[in-house]
Coordinates of C-alpha atoms in Angstrom, one line a residue:
Chain A
M1 CA 20.4 6.8 19.2
S2 CA 22.6 4.1 16.9
D3 CA 22.0 5.5 13.6
V4 CA 21.8 1.8 12.2
A5 CA 22.0 2.5 8.3
V6 CA 18.4 2.1 7.4
L7 CA 18.4 0.3 3.9
P8 CA 19.6 -2.8 2.4
E9 CA 23.2 -1.7 1.0
P10 CA 22.3 -1.2 -3.0
A11 CA 25.7 -3.6 -4.4
T12 CA 26.2 -0.3 -6.3
P13 CA 23.8 2.3 -7.3
A14 CA 22.2 2.3 -10.6
F15 CA 23.7 5.5 -11.8
D16 CA 26.7 3.9 -12.1
R17 CA 25.7 1.5 -14.8
P18 CA 23.7 2.8 -16.8
G19 CA 21.5 -0.8 -17.2
T20 CA 19.3 -0.6 -20.6
L21 CA 19.1 -4.2 -21.1
V22 CA 16.9 -5.2 -18.6
P23 CA 14.1 -2.4 -18.3
V24 CA 14.2 -2.4 -21.9
V25 CA 12.9 -6.4 -22.0
V26 CA 10.5 -5.3 -19.5
F27 CA 8.8 -2.5 -21.0
G28 CA 8.9 -4.7 -24.2
L29 CA 6.9 -7.5 -22.2
L30 CA 4.8 -5.3 -20.5
A31 CA 4.2 -4.0 -24.1
L32 CA 3.1 -7.1 -25.9
V33 CA 1.1 -8.4 -22.7
P34 CA -2.4 -7.0 -24.0
L35 CA -1.7 -9.6 -27.4
A36 CA -1.0 -11.7 -24.6
A37 CA -4.5 -10.9 -22.8
P38 CA -6.6 -13.9 -24.8
L39 CA -4.8 -17.1 -23.8
G40 CA -6.4 -16.3 -20.4
G41 CA -9.9 -14.3 -19.8
E42 CA -8.8 -11.5 -21.5
A43 CA -11.0 -8.9 -19.4
Y44 CA -9.3 -10.8 -16.3
V45 CA -5.8 -10.4 -17.3
M46 CA -6.2 -6.6 -18.7
S47 CA -7.5 -5.8 -15.0
F48 CA -4.9 -7.6 -13.4
M49 CA -1.9 -6.6 -15.3
T50 CA -3.4 -2.8 -15.9
R51 CA -3.2 -2.9 -11.5
V52 CA 0.4 -4.2 -12.0
V53 CA 1.7 -1.5 -13.9
V54 CA -0.4 1.2 -11.6
L55 CA 1.4 -0.1 -8.2
A56 CA 4.8 -0.5 -10.5
L57 CA 4.1 3.2 -10.9
A58 CA 3.5 4.2 -6.9
A59 CA 6.4 1.9 -6.3
L60 CA 8.9 3.0 -8.5
S61 CA 8.2 6.3 -6.3
L62 CA 9.0 4.7 -3.3
D63 CA 12.0 3.1 -4.8
L64 CA 13.1 7.3 -5.6
L65 CA 12.8 7.6 -1.9
I66 CA 13.8 4.2 -1.1
G67 CA 16.7 3.5 -2.8
Y68 CA 18.6 6.7 -3.5
A69 CA 17.5 8.8 -0.7
G70 CA 17.1 6.7 2.2
L71 CA 14.0 7.6 3.3
V72 CA 11.7 4.8 4.3
S73 CA 8.1 6.3 4.3
F74 CA 5.2 3.6 5.4
G75 CA 3.0 6.0 4.3
H76 CA 2.5 6.0 0.9
A77 CA -0.7 4.5 0.0
A78 CA -1.2 8.2 1.0
F79 CA -0.6 9.0 -1.7
L80 CA -2.9 6.5 -3.6
G81 CA -5.7 7.2 -1.8
I82 CA -5.8 11.0 -2.8
G83 CA -5.1 10.3 -6.5
A84 CA -7.7 8.3 -6.3
Y85 CA -10.8 10.5 -4.2
A86 CA -9.9 13.4 -6.2
V87 CA -11.5 11.5 -9.5
G88 CA -13.7 10.0 -7.1
I89 CA -14.7 13.5 -5.2
L90 CA -14.7 15.2 -8.5
S91 CA -16.5 13.4 -10.4
A92 CA -18.9 12.6 -7.4
E93 CA -19.4 17.1 -8.4
G94 CA -19.5 16.5 -11.7
V95 CA -16.0 16.9 -13.3
T96 CA -14.9 13.9 -14.9
D97 CA -11.9 14.7 -16.7
I98 CA -9.4 13.3 -16.1
V99 CA -6.8 16.4 -16.7
A100 CA -8.9 18.0 -14.3
Q101 CA -8.8 15.1 -11.7
S102 CA -5.1 14.4 -12.3
A103 CA -4.0 18.1 -11.8
V104 CA -6.1 18.1 -8.6
A105 CA -4.6 14.9 -7.7
L106 CA -0.9 16.2 -7.7
A107 CA -2.0 19.6 -6.3
V108 CA -3.0 18.4 -3.1
S109 CA -0.2 14.8 -3.2
A110 CA 2.3 18.0 -3.2
A111 CA 0.6 20.1 -1.0
F112 CA 0.1 16.7 1.0
A113 CA 4.7 15.8 1.2
L114 CA 5.0 19.4 2.1
V115 CA 3.2 20.0 4.9
T116 CA 4.1 16.0 6.9
G117 CA 6.9 16.1 5.0
A118 CA 8.3 19.2 6.7
V119 CA 6.9 17.5 10.4
A120 CA 8.4 14.0 9.6
L121 CA 11.5 15.0 7.6
R122 CA 12.9 16.6 10.7
T123 CA 13.8 13.0 12.8
E124 CA 15.5 10.3 10.5
G125 CA 15.6 5.4 10.7
V126 CA 13.2 4.3 13.0
Y127 CA 10.9 7.7 13.7
L128 CA 10.6 8.4 9.9
I129 CA 9.2 5.2 9.7
M130 CA 6.5 5.2 12.3
I131 CA 5.2 9.3 11.8
T132 CA 4.7 8.4 7.9
L133 CA 2.7 5.6 9.1
A134 CA 1.1 7.5 11.3
F135 CA 0.3 10.3 8.8
G136 CA -0.7 7.5 6.3
Q137 CA -3.3 6.2 8.7
M138 CA -4.8 9.8 9.7
M139 CA -5.7 10.4 6.0
F140 CA -7.3 6.6 6.3
F141 CA -9.5 8.0 8.9
L142 CA -10.5 10.5 7.2
A143 CA -11.5 9.5 4.0
S144 CA -13.4 6.6 6.4
A145 CA -15.0 10.2 7.5
L146 CA -15.9 11.7 4.6
A147 CA -20.3 10.7 5.0
G148 CA -20.7 12.2 1.6
Y149 CA -18.5 10.7 -0.4
G150 CA -18.8 7.1 0.7
G151 CA -17.5 7.3 4.6
D152 CA -16.2 3.9 5.3
D153 CA -17.7 2.1 2.7
G154 CA -16.0 4.0 -0.3
M155 CA -17.8 5.2 -3.6
T156 CA -18.7 3.8 -6.9
L157 CA -17.4 5.7 -10.0
P158 CA -19.8 6.1 -12.7
G159 CA -17.9 4.9 -14.9
R160 CA -13.9 6.1 -16.1
S161 CA -12.3 9.9 -16.1
L162 CA -13.2 11.4 -19.6
V163 CA -9.6 12.7 -21.3
L164 CA -10.8 16.4 -22.8
G165 CA -14.5 15.5 -23.0
R166 CA -13.8 12.1 -24.7
D167 CA -14.0 8.5 -22.9
L168 CA -10.8 7.1 -24.9
L169 CA -10.0 5.4 -21.4
A170 CA -12.8 3.0 -21.7
G171 CA -11.6 0.1 -23.0
D172 CA -9.6 -2.2 -21.2
R173 CA -6.9 -1.7 -23.4
A174 CA -6.1 1.4 -23.8
L175 CA -6.7 1.9 -20.0
Y176 CA -4.1 -0.2 -20.2
Y177 CA -1.5 1.5 -22.2
V178 CA -2.0 4.5 -21.1
A179 CA -1.1 3.4 -17.7
L180 CA 2.0 2.0 -19.2
A181 CA 2.7 5.1 -21.1
V182 CA 2.2 6.3 -18.1
L183 CA 5.2 4.9 -16.0
G184 CA 8.0 5.1 -19.0
T185 CA 7.9 8.6 -18.7
V186 CA 8.0 8.9 -15.3
Y187 CA 10.7 6.4 -15.7
L188 CA 13.0 7.4 -18.1
G189 CA 12.3 10.9 -15.9
L190 CA 13.4 9.8 -12.3
R191 CA 16.3 7.3 -14.5
R192 CA 17.1 11.5 -16.1
L193 CA 16.8 12.5 -12.0
V194 CA 19.1 10.7 -10.6
A195 CA 21.6 10.9 -12.7
S196 CA 21.4 14.5 -12.6
R197 CA 23.2 16.6 -10.1
F198 CA 19.7 16.5 -7.8
G199 CA 20.5 12.4 -7.7
R200 CA 24.0 12.6 -6.6
V201 CA 23.5 15.2 -3.7
L202 CA 20.5 13.1 -2.6
A203 CA 22.8 10.0 -2.5
G204 CA 25.4 11.8 -0.6
T205 CA 22.8 12.3 1.6
R206 CA 21.6 9.0 2.1
E207 CA 25.4 7.6 2.4
N208 CA 26.3 10.3 5.0
A209 CA 24.2 13.3 5.2
T210 CA 26.9 15.1 8.0
R211 CA 29.8 15.0 5.1
M212 CA 26.6 16.6 2.4
E213 CA 26.6 19.0 5.4
A214 CA 30.0 20.0 5.7
I215 CA 30.9 20.9 1.6
G216 CA 27.8 22.7 2.2
F217 CA 24.8 21.3 0.8
A218 CA 22.0 20.9 3.8
P219 CA 20.1 17.8 3.4
F220 CA 16.4 19.0 4.4
G221 CA 15.5 20.6 1.2
Y222 CA 16.5 18.1 -1.2
R223 CA 14.9 16.1 1.0
L224 CA 11.8 17.5 1.0
V225 CA 12.0 17.7 -2.9
A226 CA 12.4 14.2 -3.2
Y227 CA 9.8 13.5 -0.8
A228 CA 7.0 15.3 -2.8
I229 CA 8.1 14.2 -6.1
S230 CA 8.1 10.6 -4.5
G231 CA 4.2 11.8 -3.3
V232 CA 3.1 12.9 -6.6
V233 CA 4.2 10.1 -9.2
A234 CA 2.4 7.7 -6.7
G235 CA -1.0 10.7 -6.5
L236 CA -0.7 10.2 -10.5
A237 CA -0.4 6.4 -9.7
G238 CA -3.9 6.9 -7.2
V239 CA -6.3 8.8 -10.3
L240 CA -5.2 5.1 -12.4
L241 CA -5.6 2.9 -9.4
A242 CA -10.0 4.5 -9.0
N243 CA -10.1 4.3 -13.3
Q244 CA -9.0 0.8 -13.4
T245 CA -11.2 -0.2 -9.9
G246 CA -14.1 2.1 -10.4
F247 CA -14.2 1.8 -6.6
V248 CA -12.7 4.1 -4.6
S249 CA -12.5 3.3 -0.5
P250 CA -10.4 4.4 2.5
A251 CA -8.4 0.5 2.1
T252 CA -7.0 2.1 -1.0
M253 CA -4.8 4.1 1.5
S254 CA -4.8 0.8 3.9
W255 CA -1.4 0.6 5.9
Q256 CA -1.4 -3.0 5.0
R257 CA -1.4 -1.4 0.7
S258 CA 2.1 1.2 1.8
G259 CA 3.0 -2.4 3.5
D260 CA 2.8 -3.9 0.2
L261 CA 4.6 -1.2 -1.4
I262 CA 7.6 -1.7 0.3
F263 CA 8.2 -4.9 -0.3
M264 CA 7.6 -4.8 -4.4
A265 CA 10.6 -2.4 -4.3
V266 CA 12.3 -3.8 -2.0
L267 CA 11.5 -7.3 -3.7
G268 CA 12.3 -5.7 -7.0
G269 CA 16.0 -4.4 -5.8
L270 CA 16.8 -1.2 -4.3
G271 CA 17.9 1.5 -6.5
S272 CA 17.5 0.6 -9.4
L273 CA 14.1 1.9 -10.3
H274 CA 13.4 -0.8 -12.7
G275 CA 14.0 -3.1 -9.7
A276 CA 10.9 -1.5 -8.0
I277 CA 8.7 -2.6 -11.6
L278 CA 9.9 -5.8 -11.4
G279 CA 9.3 -6.2 -7.8
T280 CA 5.6 -4.8 -8.0
V281 CA 5.1 -7.7 -10.9
A282 CA 6.0 -10.4 -8.8
F283 CA 4.6 -9.7 -5.7
L284 CA 1.3 -9.9 -7.1
L285 CA 1.9 -12.1 -9.0
A286 CA 3.1 -14.0 -5.9
E287 CA -0.5 -12.9 -4.1
E288 CA -2.9 -13.7 -7.8
V289 CA -1.0 -17.4 -7.6
L290 CA -1.4 -18.5 -4.4
A291 CA -4.6 -16.7 -3.8
H292 CA -6.1 -19.3 -6.7
F293 CA -4.9 -22.6 -4.4
T294 CA -6.6 -21.1 -1.2
E295 CA -8.7 -18.4 0.2
H296 CA -6.6 -18.9 3.1
W297 CA -3.3 -17.7 1.1
R298 CA -1.9 -15.0 3.6
I299 CA -0.9 -17.9 5.4
V300 CA 1.4 -19.0 2.9
F301 CA 1.8 -15.3 1.5
G302 CA 3.8 -14.1 5.4
P303 CA 6.2 -16.4 5.5
F304 CA 7.2 -16.4 2.1
L305 CA 7.7 -12.2 2.8
I306 CA 9.2 -13.9 5.9
L307 CA 11.0 -16.2 4.2
A308 CA 12.9 -13.1 1.2
V309 CA 13.6 -10.4 3.8
L310 CA 16.2 -13.5 5.5
F311 CA 17.0 -14.7 2.5
A312 CA 17.1 -12.4 -0.7
R313 CA 18.8 -9.5 -0.1
G314 CA 19.6 -7.1 -3.0
G315 CA 16.2 -8.0 -4.4
L316 CA 15.6 -9.9 -8.2
T317 CA 17.5 -7.5 -9.5
G318 CA 20.6 -8.2 -7.0
L319 CA 20.0 -11.5 -9.0
F320 CA 20.3 -10.8 -12.0
G321 CA 21.9 -7.8 -11.5
R322 CA 25.6 -9.7 -10.9
R323 CA 25.3 -11.8 -13.4
A324 CA 25.4 -8.5 -15.4
Chain B
M1 CA -25.7 17.1 32.0
S2 CA -22.9 17.3 30.1
T3 CA -20.1 17.9 32.6
T4 CA -21.2 14.0 33.6
L5 CA -20.6 12.6 29.8
L6 CA -16.9 14.8 29.9
L7 CA -16.0 13.4 33.3
I8 CA -16.9 9.4 31.4
Q9 CA -15.5 10.4 28.5
I10 CA -11.7 11.8 30.6
L11 CA -12.9 8.3 32.5
N12 CA -12.6 6.9 29.3
G13 CA -10.6 7.9 28.1
L14 CA -8.0 7.3 30.7
Q15 CA -9.0 3.2 30.7
F16 CA -8.1 3.7 26.4
G17 CA -4.8 5.0 27.5
L18 CA -3.7 2.2 29.5
I19 CA -4.4 0.1 27.6
L20 CA -2.2 2.0 25.0
F21 CA 0.6 2.1 27.8
L22 CA 0.6 -1.7 27.8
V23 CA 1.1 -2.1 24.7
A24 CA 3.7 0.8 23.8
A25 CA 5.0 -0.6 27.2
G26 CA 7.0 -4.0 25.9
L27 CA 7.4 -1.5 22.2
T28 CA 10.1 0.8 23.7
L29 CA 11.5 -1.6 26.3
V30 CA 12.3 -3.9 23.7
F31 CA 13.7 -0.9 20.8
G32 CA 15.0 0.6 23.8
V33 CA 17.5 -2.7 24.7
M34 CA 17.8 -4.0 20.8
D35 CA 17.2 -1.6 18.7
F36 CA 14.7 -3.9 17.5
I37 CA 11.5 -2.4 15.7
N38 CA 8.1 -4.5 16.2
L39 CA 5.6 -3.8 13.8
A40 CA 4.0 -7.6 15.0
H41 CA 2.8 -6.3 18.4
G42 CA -0.2 -4.9 17.7
V43 CA -0.4 -9.0 16.9
Q44 CA 0.1 -10.6 20.9
Y45 CA -2.9 -7.7 21.6
M46 CA -5.1 -9.8 18.9
V47 CA -3.7 -12.8 20.1
G48 CA -4.2 -12.5 24.2
A49 CA -7.7 -10.8 23.3
Y50 CA -8.8 -14.5 21.0
L51 CA -6.7 -16.6 23.9
A52 CA -9.3 -14.3 26.8
A53 CA -11.9 -15.4 24.6
A54 CA -11.4 -18.5 23.8
F55 CA -10.0 -20.3 27.1
S56 CA -12.7 -18.1 29.5
A57 CA -15.2 -19.8 27.2
M58 CA -13.2 -23.5 27.8
F59 CA -13.0 -22.3 31.7
G60 CA -16.2 -20.8 31.7
S61 CA -14.6 -18.3 34.0
F62 CA -12.6 -15.4 32.9
V63 CA -9.9 -14.8 35.6
L64 CA -9.2 -18.5 35.1
G65 CA -9.4 -17.9 31.4
L66 CA -7.2 -15.0 31.4
A67 CA -4.7 -17.4 33.9
A68 CA -4.8 -19.3 30.6
A69 CA -4.3 -16.5 28.3
L70 CA -0.8 -15.2 30.1
P71 CA 1.4 -17.7 30.0
T72 CA 0.7 -19.6 26.6
A73 CA 1.5 -15.4 24.5
L74 CA 4.3 -14.7 26.5
V75 CA 5.3 -18.7 25.2
I76 CA 4.2 -17.5 21.1
G77 CA 6.0 -14.4 22.3
L78 CA 9.3 -16.0 23.1
V79 CA 8.9 -19.3 20.0
L80 CA 8.2 -15.6 17.2
E81 CA 11.6 -14.8 18.9
L82 CA 13.3 -17.4 18.4
L83 CA 12.2 -18.5 14.7
V84 CA 12.1 -14.7 13.0
F85 CA 12.5 -12.3 15.1
R86 CA 16.3 -13.1 16.9
H87 CA 17.3 -13.4 13.3
L88 CA 16.6 -9.4 12.3
Y89 CA 18.4 -7.8 15.4
A90 CA 21.7 -7.8 13.1
R91 CA 19.5 -6.6 10.2
S92 CA 18.3 -2.6 9.2
H93 CA 15.3 -1.5 10.6
L94 CA 13.9 -1.3 7.3
D95 CA 14.3 -5.2 7.0
Q96 CA 13.5 -5.4 10.5
V97 CA 9.8 -4.0 9.8
L98 CA 9.2 -6.1 6.3
A99 CA 9.7 -9.0 8.1
T100 CA 7.3 -8.0 11.1
F101 CA 4.6 -7.2 8.9
G102 CA 5.1 -10.5 6.8
V103 CA 4.6 -12.1 10.6
I104 CA 1.2 -9.7 10.5
V105 CA -0.4 -10.9 7.9
F106 CA 0.6 -14.9 8.6
L107 CA -0.7 -14.4 12.1
T108 CA -3.8 -12.4 11.3
E109 CA -4.8 -15.1 8.5
A110 CA -3.7 -17.8 11.4
A111 CA -6.1 -16.0 13.6
R112 CA -8.4 -15.8 10.9
M113 CA -9.0 -19.4 10.1
I114 CA -9.1 -20.7 13.5
W115 CA -11.4 -18.6 15.0
G116 CA -13.2 -17.2 11.7
V117 CA -14.0 -13.5 10.4
E118 CA -17.1 -12.6 12.2
P119 CA -16.0 -11.4 15.8
L120 CA -16.0 -13.1 19.2
S121 CA -17.6 -11.0 22.1
I122 CA -17.1 -12.6 26.4
D123 CA -18.9 -12.0 29.2
V124 CA -17.7 -9.1 31.6
P125 CA -17.2 -11.6 34.5
A126 CA -20.0 -11.8 37.2
A127 CA -18.2 -10.3 40.5
L128 CA -17.2 -7.2 37.6
S129 CA -20.4 -6.9 35.8
G130 CA -22.9 -3.5 36.8
S131 CA -21.8 0.3 37.9
I132 CA -20.4 1.8 40.3
E133 CA -21.8 5.8 41.2
I134 CA -18.9 8.2 40.8
A135 CA -20.7 11.5 41.1
D136 CA -23.6 12.4 42.3
G137 CA -26.2 10.4 39.5
V138 CA -23.2 9.1 36.5
L139 CA -22.4 5.4 36.9
Y140 CA -19.8 3.8 35.9
P141 CA -18.8 0.3 34.4
V142 CA -16.4 -1.3 37.7
Y143 CA -15.2 -3.9 35.1
R144 CA -13.7 -0.7 33.3
V145 CA -12.7 1.1 36.4
A146 CA -11.1 -2.7 37.1
I147 CA -9.0 -1.8 33.6
I148 CA -8.6 1.5 35.2
A149 CA -6.7 0.2 37.8
A150 CA -4.9 -3.4 36.4
G151 CA -3.5 -0.3 34.3
L152 CA -2.1 2.1 37.0
G153 CA -0.4 -1.2 39.1
V154 CA 1.3 -2.9 35.3
G155 CA 2.8 1.1 35.0
L156 CA 3.3 0.8 38.6
L157 CA 4.8 -2.1 39.1
L158 CA 6.9 -1.4 35.8
Y159 CA 8.4 1.6 36.8
V160 CA 9.4 -0.4 40.1
V161 CA 11.4 -3.4 38.2
V162 CA 13.2 -0.8 35.5
N163 CA 13.8 1.5 38.3
H164 CA 14.4 0.0 42.0
T165 CA 15.4 -3.2 40.8
R166 CA 18.9 -4.9 39.3
L167 CA 17.7 -7.1 36.4
G168 CA 15.7 -3.3 35.8
M169 CA 19.4 -1.8 35.9
L170 CA 20.4 -3.9 33.8
I171 CA 17.9 -3.2 30.9
R172 CA 18.9 0.7 31.5
A173 CA 22.3 -0.3 31.2
G174 CA 21.2 -2.1 27.7
A175 CA 19.3 -0.1 26.5
S176 CA 21.8 2.7 27.1
N177 CA 25.0 0.8 25.9
A178 CA 24.5 -3.5 25.3
P179 CA 27.5 -3.6 24.1
M180 CA 29.8 -2.1 27.2
V181 CA 27.2 -4.4 29.2
S182 CA 27.8 -7.2 27.8
A183 CA 31.6 -6.9 28.0
L184 CA 30.9 -6.9 31.8
G185 CA 30.0 -10.7 31.4
V186 CA 25.6 -10.1 31.0
D187 CA 24.3 -12.4 28.5
I188 CA 22.6 -9.8 26.8
R189 CA 21.2 -12.4 24.5
L190 CA 18.6 -13.8 27.6
L191 CA 18.2 -10.3 29.3
F192 CA 16.5 -9.5 25.7
T193 CA 13.9 -12.4 25.2
F194 CA 13.1 -11.9 28.9
V195 CA 12.2 -8.0 28.2
F196 CA 10.5 -9.7 24.8
G197 CA 8.2 -12.2 26.9
F198 CA 7.4 -10.5 28.9
G199 CA 6.7 -7.0 26.7
A200 CA 4.5 -9.7 24.3
M201 CA 2.5 -10.8 28.2
L202 CA 1.6 -7.2 28.5
A203 CA 0.4 -6.6 25.1
G204 CA -1.8 -10.0 25.5
F205 CA -2.8 -8.7 29.1
A206 CA -4.0 -5.5 27.3
G207 CA -6.3 -7.7 24.5
A208 CA -6.8 -10.2 26.9
M209 CA -8.8 -7.4 29.7
V210 CA -10.0 -5.6 26.7
A211 CA -11.7 -9.2 25.1
P212 CA -15.1 -8.0 27.5
I213 CA -15.6 -5.5 26.1
L214 CA -14.7 -5.2 22.3
S215 CA -15.3 -7.2 19.9
V216 CA -12.6 -9.4 19.7
E217 CA -11.7 -9.5 16.0
P218 CA -8.4 -10.5 13.9
S219 CA -7.9 -6.8 12.5
M220 CA -7.8 -5.3 16.2
G221 CA -3.8 -4.1 16.9
D222 CA -3.5 -3.1 13.5
T223 CA -5.0 0.0 14.9
V224 CA -3.5 -0.6 18.4
V225 CA 0.2 -0.4 17.5
I226 CA 0.1 2.0 15.3
L227 CA -1.3 4.4 18.0
A228 CA 0.9 2.9 20.5
F229 CA 4.3 4.0 17.9
V230 CA 2.5 7.0 18.6
V231 CA 2.7 7.1 21.8
I232 CA 6.3 6.2 21.9
V233 CA 6.8 8.8 19.2
I234 CA 5.7 11.5 21.6
G235 CA 7.1 10.2 24.6
G236 CA 10.5 9.5 23.0
I237 CA 11.6 6.2 22.0
G238 CA 13.3 3.8 24.7
S239 CA 11.7 5.9 28.3
I240 CA 8.8 4.6 30.1
R241 CA 7.7 7.6 31.8
G242 CA 7.5 9.0 28.6
T243 CA 5.6 6.7 27.1
F244 CA 3.2 6.4 30.2
L245 CA 2.3 9.9 29.8
A246 CA 2.0 10.3 26.5
A247 CA 0.3 7.1 26.5
L248 CA -2.5 8.8 28.5
L249 CA -2.1 11.9 26.9
V250 CA -3.3 10.0 22.9
G251 CA -6.2 8.2 24.9
L252 CA -7.7 11.6 26.4
V253 CA -7.0 12.7 23.2
D254 CA -9.0 10.4 20.6
T255 CA -11.3 10.0 23.6
L256 CA -11.9 13.5 24.3
G257 CA -11.3 14.7 20.6
R258 CA -14.6 12.3 19.4
F259 CA -16.3 14.1 21.8
V260 CA -15.5 17.6 21.9
A261 CA -14.6 18.5 18.4
P262 CA -17.9 18.4 17.4
A263 CA -19.4 20.2 20.2
L264 CA -16.9 23.0 19.6
L265 CA -17.5 23.2 16.4
K266 CA -21.5 24.0 16.7
L267 CA -20.0 27.6 18.0
V268 CA -18.9 28.2 14.5
L269 CA -20.8 25.8 12.9
D270 CA -24.6 25.0 11.8
P271 CA -25.0 22.1 13.9
A272 CA -25.0 19.2 11.1
A273 CA -21.7 20.9 9.9
A274 CA -20.1 20.4 13.0
S275 CA -21.1 17.0 13.3
Q276 CA -19.8 16.4 10.2
T277 CA -16.7 18.1 10.2
G278 CA -15.8 16.8 13.5
R279 CA -16.2 13.7 12.5
A280 CA -14.0 13.7 10.2
I281 CA -11.5 16.0 12.8
A282 CA -11.2 13.6 15.3
P283 CA -9.7 11.1 14.6
M284 CA -6.8 13.3 13.1
L285 CA -6.2 15.3 16.3
V286 CA -3.9 12.3 17.8
Y287 CA -1.8 12.5 14.5
I288 CA -1.9 16.6 14.8
L289 CA -0.7 16.5 18.2
M290 CA 2.2 13.9 17.5
A291 CA 3.5 16.1 14.7
A292 CA 3.4 19.3 16.5
T293 CA 5.3 17.5 19.6
L294 CA 8.2 16.5 17.2
F295 CA 7.7 19.5 15.6
V296 CA 9.2 21.2 19.4
R297 CA 11.2 18.1 20.1
P298 CA 11.7 16.1 17.4
A299 CA 13.2 12.9 19.5
G300 CA 10.0 13.6 21.6
L301 CA 8.4 14.6 25.1
F302 CA 11.1 12.6 26.9
P303 CA 13.8 11.3 24.6
A304 CA 16.2 8.5 26.6
R305 CA 19.2 9.2 27.8
R306 CA 21.8 7.8 25.3

């Protein structure tokens, strides 16, 4: 099989030009959102922006995988679903503390990533896309079959998770800032990770796996660890997502959601981490604005996505990056 | 009782497998020749079903409806190739997946706008309605037998075309080394457009054939195309023979799994838990099958020679 690169080449990998201006501005603006929220219907703005921040966390995890490791996962929504169902199932069983819920979500995400990754990462390129898609679909059907936990229809959560017994997340602003803090922490962590030896080896396996092997690095282990880290972060996003929506259903892990997540990462520009955040903002804003005009907004959104792929190579950070 | 049910389930699995084969064949040929991954292939299946439903209602006859639906599906496939897909051949697989994802978003919404969200249903053609006795006292719908026959017929046709005609030779040559075929003076673009249109029509045909037995709805192509991906991954991308066998395997495992898994679990669990667990496990079997196949043979059962 011809080995066409799976990636649009990132202009320069972010670790070569550690941009700080764009991420500082992005996080600064995100931190100010609650102040501006009363201008546009507070509950609506806060719920929308919390969704943006949570999905940005998932898109960020995908950027690690696609942008740095060169591995396209089309089943990443499965991890969101694992996180969301950890909250849903545990709350239904009476465990409402977010610490316990997160611990379970992260452990299950890591286990799922290691098991499916061990199979999927034996392949590359287009096979990997199809296999991750299939594993994502498998989790979707599993969730649909959980008759005790809502089945196809999903289930409504009794309320937001508690933090060590206190309902700190009850306020919309509190939830938003918690989500933003998680996003910021993970962002900084991943930046350190991609600049570390591990990150460089990972980028090396993306550029040329054979050469990396020749100088003594077995790509499989690095890829599997990257896949697991990415899955765990997306699982954490799922925990927050369940708290934001108050509702868990198989639709959380539909394959369209996986496609959306890849789009968010690609729209922002792969291989920069903060690009994924910008991409998520752009993607969800476009969706939200179009949906305001017509219920058939997808008829415009579809061509918008096609044109974005055809003409906006390098994504949003590509636009900013060239000027810097 | 149980064996007759098993027999019927096997036939249903066979029928489902052949439908999967019709969808997967186009997908694997297109990938084999042009290294192009088309997520929107399932949309062709959905469009075929809608066209068959719409034209059948218009002409009052399923046969005429089918006859009108096939060329229309072909034209829609070719228009998409011309407008979108053609610009993606030189791009990465990631770009191809994303752009064809956009095509799905667009066409699914278009179907919703034209035909509404309510599922359509059309009647089984009168000549093929009713049942035949396949074994002592076991009745099976004639129409499903017709689907099996049509699927086997198309499979045979594909086998003959790909392996025993000049066109098929070019397709196989294109799959193993497209630049060389092009250098020898074959218009590879034209060849590909042909393969693409043919694949789109096959998927449309599959959709049209199932329209009378399934509900026709905008998202019906999604699950089928993902299963078609599973099929070509198991079969080995680019191989028609592998796709055929894998399609039957997936069709049988998926259909029989729903019937056998709860029955087997009843041996070890109490009936309620068994049926509950069985229903959860059955839809996963196909994916577990895929994982197991890949674990043993990472390139699928019959990887096309390169």
